[in-house]
GROMACS .gro file of C-alpha atoms in nm:
model
  260
    1UNK     CA    1  -0.045   1.308  -0.497
    2UNK     CA    2  -0.247   1.289  -0.177
    3UNK     CA    3  -0.238   1.492   0.146
    4UNK     CA    4  -0.283   1.402   0.512
    5UNK     CA    5  -0.320   1.662   0.786
    6UNK     CA    6  -0.079   1.582   1.070
    7UNK     CA    7  -0.064   1.819   1.368
    8UNK     CA    8  -0.223   2.094   1.163
    9UNK     CA    9   0.013   2.056   0.865
   10UNK     CA   10  -0.069   1.920   0.520
   11UNK     CA   11   0.179   1.644   0.438
   12UNK     CA   12   0.210   1.543   0.072
   13UNK     CA   13   0.245   1.173   0.001
   14UNK     CA   14   0.195   0.907  -0.266
   15UNK     CA   15   0.060   0.559  -0.203
   16UNK     CA   16   0.089   0.342  -0.513
   17UNK     CA   17   0.037  -0.022  -0.599
   18UNK     CA   18  -0.160  -0.331  -0.503
   19UNK     CA   19  -0.279  -0.327  -0.138
   20UNK     CA   20  -0.219  -0.703  -0.123
   21UNK     CA   21   0.157  -0.655  -0.168
   22UNK     CA   22   0.398  -0.579   0.118
   23UNK     CA   23   0.440  -0.208   0.187
   24UNK     CA   24   0.774  -0.031   0.142
   25UNK     CA   25   0.815   0.321   0.279
   26UNK     CA   26   1.073   0.549   0.113
   27UNK     CA   27   1.233   0.850   0.288
   28UNK     CA   28   1.417   1.106   0.075
   29UNK     CA   29   1.734   1.311   0.147
   30UNK     CA   30   1.750   1.662   0.289
   31UNK     CA   31   1.682   1.936   0.035
   32UNK     CA   32   1.525   1.700  -0.218
   33UNK     CA   33   1.173   1.553  -0.249
   34UNK     CA   34   0.996   1.222  -0.297
   35UNK     CA   35   1.068   1.264  -0.670
   36UNK     CA   36   1.403   1.093  -0.601
   37UNK     CA   37   1.213   0.763  -0.607
   38UNK     CA   38   1.034   0.811  -0.940
   39UNK     CA   39   1.274   0.605  -1.151
   40UNK     CA   40   1.248   0.309  -0.912
   41UNK     CA   41   0.871   0.277  -0.934
   42UNK     CA   42   0.846   0.057  -1.246
   43UNK     CA   43   1.075  -0.201  -1.082
   44UNK     CA   44   0.922  -0.178  -0.733
   45UNK     CA   45   0.549  -0.182  -0.804
   46UNK     CA   46   0.531  -0.547  -0.920
   47UNK     CA   47   0.669  -0.644  -0.578
   48UNK     CA   48   0.564  -0.372  -0.332
   49UNK     CA   49   0.296  -0.126  -0.246
   50UNK     CA   50   0.500   0.196  -0.232
   51UNK     CA   51   0.455   0.487   0.013
   52UNK     CA   52   0.667   0.800  -0.017
   53UNK     CA   53   0.624   1.148   0.127
   54UNK     CA   54   0.785   1.492   0.141
   55UNK     CA   55   0.969   1.606   0.452
   56UNK     CA   56   0.856   1.928   0.626
   57UNK     CA   57   0.890   2.229   0.397
   58UNK     CA   58   1.005   2.008   0.109
   59UNK     CA   59   0.818   1.927  -0.212
   60UNK     CA   60   0.443   1.935  -0.150
   61UNK     CA   61   0.454   1.929   0.234
   62UNK     CA   62   0.380   2.236   0.444
   63UNK     CA   63   0.651   2.407   0.647
   64UNK     CA   64   0.719   2.294   1.005
   65UNK     CA   65   0.523   2.492   1.264
   66UNK     CA   66   0.738   2.446   1.573
   67UNK     CA   67   1.083   2.563   1.677
   68UNK     CA   68   1.250   2.221   1.687
   69UNK     CA   69   1.235   1.895   1.488
   70UNK     CA   70   1.353   1.558   1.622
   71UNK     CA   71   1.397   1.217   1.460
   72UNK     CA   72   1.102   1.106   1.674
   73UNK     CA   73   0.886   1.376   1.511
   74UNK     CA   74   0.974   1.253   1.163
   75UNK     CA   75   0.919   0.888   1.257
   76UNK     CA   76   0.579   0.979   1.402
   77UNK     CA   77   0.485   1.150   1.075
   78UNK     CA   78   0.588   0.839   0.884
   79UNK     CA   79   0.388   0.611   1.114
   80UNK     CA   80   0.080   0.831   1.070
   81UNK     CA   81   0.110   0.780   0.694
   82UNK     CA   82   0.158   0.405   0.742
   83UNK     CA   83  -0.158   0.405   0.952
   84UNK     CA   84  -0.335   0.581   0.665
   85UNK     CA   85  -0.212   0.302   0.437
   86UNK     CA   86  -0.355   0.041   0.675
   87UNK     CA   87  -0.030  -0.152   0.721
   88UNK     CA   88   0.080  -0.311   1.049
   89UNK     CA   89   0.437  -0.381   0.934
   90UNK     CA   90   0.644  -0.256   0.644
   91UNK     CA   91   0.981  -0.249   0.471
   92UNK     CA   92   1.173   0.079   0.493
   93UNK     CA   93   1.435   0.246   0.275
   94UNK     CA   94   1.584   0.588   0.348
   95UNK     CA   95   1.871   0.796   0.215
   96UNK     CA   96   2.077   1.050   0.413
   97UNK     CA   97   1.834   1.214   0.658
   98UNK     CA   98   1.594   0.941   0.546
   99UNK     CA   99   1.845   0.697   0.691
  100UNK     CA  100   1.835   0.888   1.020
  101UNK     CA  101   1.459   0.838   1.026
  102UNK     CA  102   1.526   0.469   0.965
  103UNK     CA  103   1.761   0.457   1.263
  104UNK     CA  104   1.490   0.612   1.480
  105UNK     CA  105   1.249   0.342   1.362
  106UNK     CA  106   1.502   0.067   1.428
  107UNK     CA  107   1.578   0.192   1.777
  108UNK     CA  108   1.219   0.265   1.886
  109UNK     CA  109   0.976   0.087   1.651
  110UNK     CA  110   1.161  -0.221   1.534
  111UNK     CA  111   0.850  -0.436   1.580
  112UNK     CA  112   0.689  -0.250   1.289
  113UNK     CA  113   0.972  -0.320   1.044
  114UNK     CA  114   1.002  -0.617   0.811
  115UNK     CA  115   1.341  -0.489   0.693
  116UNK     CA  116   1.540  -0.167   0.668
  117UNK     CA  117   1.769  -0.041   0.392
  118UNK     CA  118   1.970   0.266   0.489
  119UNK     CA  119   2.177   0.442   0.226
  120UNK     CA  120   2.433   0.722   0.233
  121UNK     CA  121   2.382   0.800   0.599
  122UNK     CA  122   2.551   0.752   0.935
  123UNK     CA  123   2.494   0.707   1.306
  124UNK     CA  124   2.641   1.058   1.320
  125UNK     CA  125   2.655   1.271   1.005
  126UNK     CA  126   2.910   1.551   0.991
  127UNK     CA  127   2.964   1.773   1.293
  128UNK     CA  128   2.731   1.982   1.505
  129UNK     CA  129   2.933   2.292   1.417
  130UNK     CA  130   2.901   2.234   1.043
  131UNK     CA  131   2.526   2.181   1.064
  132UNK     CA  132   2.482   2.490   1.281
  133UNK     CA  133   2.678   2.693   1.029
  134UNK     CA  134   2.465   2.565   0.743
  135UNK     CA  135   2.142   2.634   0.931
  136UNK     CA  136   2.257   2.992   1.000
  137UNK     CA  137   2.356   3.047   0.636
  138UNK     CA  138   2.025   2.909   0.507
  139UNK     CA  139   1.828   3.137   0.738
  140UNK     CA  140   2.031   3.438   0.624
  141UNK     CA  141   2.065   3.369   0.250
  142UNK     CA  142   1.771   3.140   0.164
  143UNK     CA  143   1.772   2.802  -0.003
  144UNK     CA  144   1.798   2.923  -0.362
  145UNK     CA  145   2.131   3.092  -0.287
  146UNK     CA  146   2.265   2.797  -0.089
  147UNK     CA  147   2.161   2.533  -0.342
  148UNK     CA  148   2.438   2.632  -0.582
  149UNK     CA  149   2.698   2.508  -0.332
  150UNK     CA  150   2.503   2.219  -0.176
  151UNK     CA  151   2.356   2.036  -0.477
  152UNK     CA  152   2.693   1.953  -0.642
  153UNK     CA  153   2.781   1.754  -0.329
  154UNK     CA  154   2.492   1.514  -0.396
  155UNK     CA  155   2.603   1.349  -0.719
  156UNK     CA  156   2.908   1.169  -0.852
  157UNK     CA  157   3.080   1.296  -1.164
  158UNK     CA  158   2.945   1.007  -1.375
  159UNK     CA  159   2.582   1.112  -1.316
  160UNK     CA  160   2.660   1.477  -1.392
  161UNK     CA  161   2.833   1.386  -1.718
  162UNK     CA  162   2.548   1.158  -1.819
  163UNK     CA  163   2.280   1.420  -1.745
  164UNK     CA  164   2.417   1.774  -1.788
  165UNK     CA  165   2.102   1.944  -1.652
  166UNK     CA  166   2.095   1.733  -1.333
  167UNK     CA  167   2.243   1.998  -1.105
  168UNK     CA  168   2.031   2.282  -1.245
  169UNK     CA  169   1.715   2.076  -1.204
  170UNK     CA  170   1.782   1.992  -0.841
  171UNK     CA  171   1.897   2.350  -0.771
  172UNK     CA  172   1.546   2.456  -0.873
  173UNK     CA  173   1.376   2.195  -0.654
  174UNK     CA  174   1.587   2.274  -0.349
  175UNK     CA  175   1.545   2.648  -0.399
  176UNK     CA  176   1.166   2.616  -0.376
  177UNK     CA  177   1.177   2.465  -0.026
  178UNK     CA  178   1.108   2.636   0.305
  179UNK     CA  179   1.432   2.773   0.447
  180UNK     CA  180   1.331   2.756   0.813
  181UNK     CA  181   1.217   2.392   0.789
  182UNK     CA  182   1.546   2.305   0.619
  183UNK     CA  183   1.743   2.489   0.887
  184UNK     CA  184   1.553   2.309   1.165
  185UNK     CA  185   1.640   1.977   1.000
  186UNK     CA  186   2.006   2.085   0.988
  187UNK     CA  187   1.986   2.159   1.361
  188UNK     CA  188   1.839   1.811   1.413
  189UNK     CA  189   2.119   1.644   1.219
  190UNK     CA  190   2.372   1.830   1.431
  191UNK     CA  191   2.221   1.671   1.742
  192UNK     CA  192   2.144   1.322   1.606
  193UNK     CA  193   2.366   1.044   1.741
  194UNK     CA  194   2.257   0.680   1.714
  195UNK     CA  195   2.591   0.517   1.800
  196UNK     CA  196   2.460   0.373   2.127
  197UNK     CA  197   2.105   0.294   2.017
  198UNK     CA  198   2.135   0.027   1.750
  199UNK     CA  199   2.271  -0.279   1.925
  200UNK     CA  200   2.081  -0.607   1.926
  201UNK     CA  201   1.850  -0.526   1.635
  202UNK     CA  202   1.613  -0.801   1.531
  203UNK     CA  203   1.542  -0.646   1.191
  204UNK     CA  204   1.721  -0.740   0.866
  205UNK     CA  205   1.937  -0.436   0.788
  206UNK     CA  206   2.111  -0.353   0.461
  207UNK     CA  207   2.352  -0.059   0.437
  208UNK     CA  208   2.436   0.100   0.101
  209UNK     CA  209   2.684   0.375   0.016
  210UNK     CA  210   2.851   0.539  -0.281
  211UNK     CA  211   3.223   0.538  -0.354
  212UNK     CA  212   3.204   0.904  -0.463
  213UNK     CA  213   2.983   1.028  -0.178
  214UNK     CA  214   3.130   1.341  -0.020
  215UNK     CA  215   2.858   1.398   0.241
  216UNK     CA  216   2.850   1.045   0.388
  217UNK     CA  217   3.154   0.860   0.253
  218UNK     CA  218   3.186   0.480   0.268
  219UNK     CA  219   3.358   0.500   0.605
  220UNK     CA  220   3.039   0.652   0.750
  221UNK     CA  221   2.847   0.340   0.641
  222UNK     CA  222   3.117   0.109   0.780
  223UNK     CA  223   3.099   0.283   1.117
  224UNK     CA  224   2.721   0.248   1.113
  225UNK     CA  225   2.763  -0.122   1.037
  226UNK     CA  226   2.983  -0.159   1.347
  227UNK     CA  227   2.732   0.029   1.563
  228UNK     CA  228   2.434  -0.173   1.441
  229UNK     CA  229   2.584  -0.518   1.388
  230UNK     CA  230   2.487  -0.505   1.020
  231UNK     CA  231   2.689  -0.678   0.753
  232UNK     CA  232   2.950  -0.509   0.537
  233UNK     CA  233   2.789  -0.221   0.346
  234UNK     CA  234   2.730  -0.243  -0.028
  235UNK     CA  235   2.943   0.036  -0.178
  236UNK     CA  236   2.831   0.132  -0.527
  237UNK     CA  237   3.119   0.235  -0.752
  238UNK     CA  238   3.115   0.582  -0.915
  239UNK     CA  239   2.799   0.675  -0.724
  240UNK     CA  240   2.759   0.979  -0.501
  241UNK     CA  241   2.501   1.057  -0.232
  242UNK     CA  242   2.172   0.964  -0.405
  243UNK     CA  243   2.175   0.616  -0.563
  244UNK     CA  244   1.801   0.625  -0.635
  245UNK     CA  245   1.874   0.905  -0.884
  246UNK     CA  246   2.221   0.798  -1.002
  247UNK     CA  247   2.164   0.423  -1.047
  248UNK     CA  248   1.791   0.352  -0.997
  249UNK     CA  249   1.798   0.009  -1.162
  250UNK     CA  250   2.078  -0.115  -0.936
  251UNK     CA  251   1.916   0.028  -0.624
  252UNK     CA  252   1.573  -0.111  -0.714
  253UNK     CA  253   1.729  -0.454  -0.758
  254UNK     CA  254   1.867  -0.436  -0.403
  255UNK     CA  255   1.522  -0.351  -0.267
  256UNK     CA  256   1.339  -0.615  -0.470
  257UNK     CA  257   1.567  -0.882  -0.326
  258UNK     CA  258   1.412  -0.802   0.013
  259UNK     CA  259   1.086  -0.969  -0.090
  260UNK     CA  260   1.206  -1.226  -0.343
   0.00000   0.00000   0.00000
């Protein structure tokens, strides 16, 4: 684990692999951490140099200092880390809110991208009212209390049956996060709308979803495909919201094909 100070905050990141290989940047979902990518690393590192980091108030990254977070703020944080890695262009993969960061990159920094893989996300995710309600509840109750209801929405039943402690483990990780940073990110998701910003992309774009995803169901990916001009999404059967955890070998294979 390494740290980079960005705007007075310590941001935790990992940069692994051969500097001669193409860089792939991985952006994790809300409430989780860069640990979601751990099981992909053995398959990715022969092909990529891998950069991952923790969102504000998540994992090893310090809490957000301001009163508002935007997709542009998160993209700027990512680009500062890419600068630290010394890469001019890079591949990108992001899940859920990580996919929102990817849409910001596609709409404003497409010249930096070699490719983008967006999973379990949408041009709009949920409703502003739902995100405002969650932000309010998190501020009042804290993340540990909220995790019990939120974490089960992340995974399909197959993953939970295969690994009985999966939910308890991620409850613990989510509960350790900073509630205000999480709430600010909820507020951001309630405002985010990329439906009019993704036309005419010159970047290879792959969309991936899960058949059992409650938070961003397959229709969310199909709508994003229409907005962006991407091809038909890859929908993974019996997978929920986090394919990097639920089917890491399958997801890694999709990413490796980007450079093969």
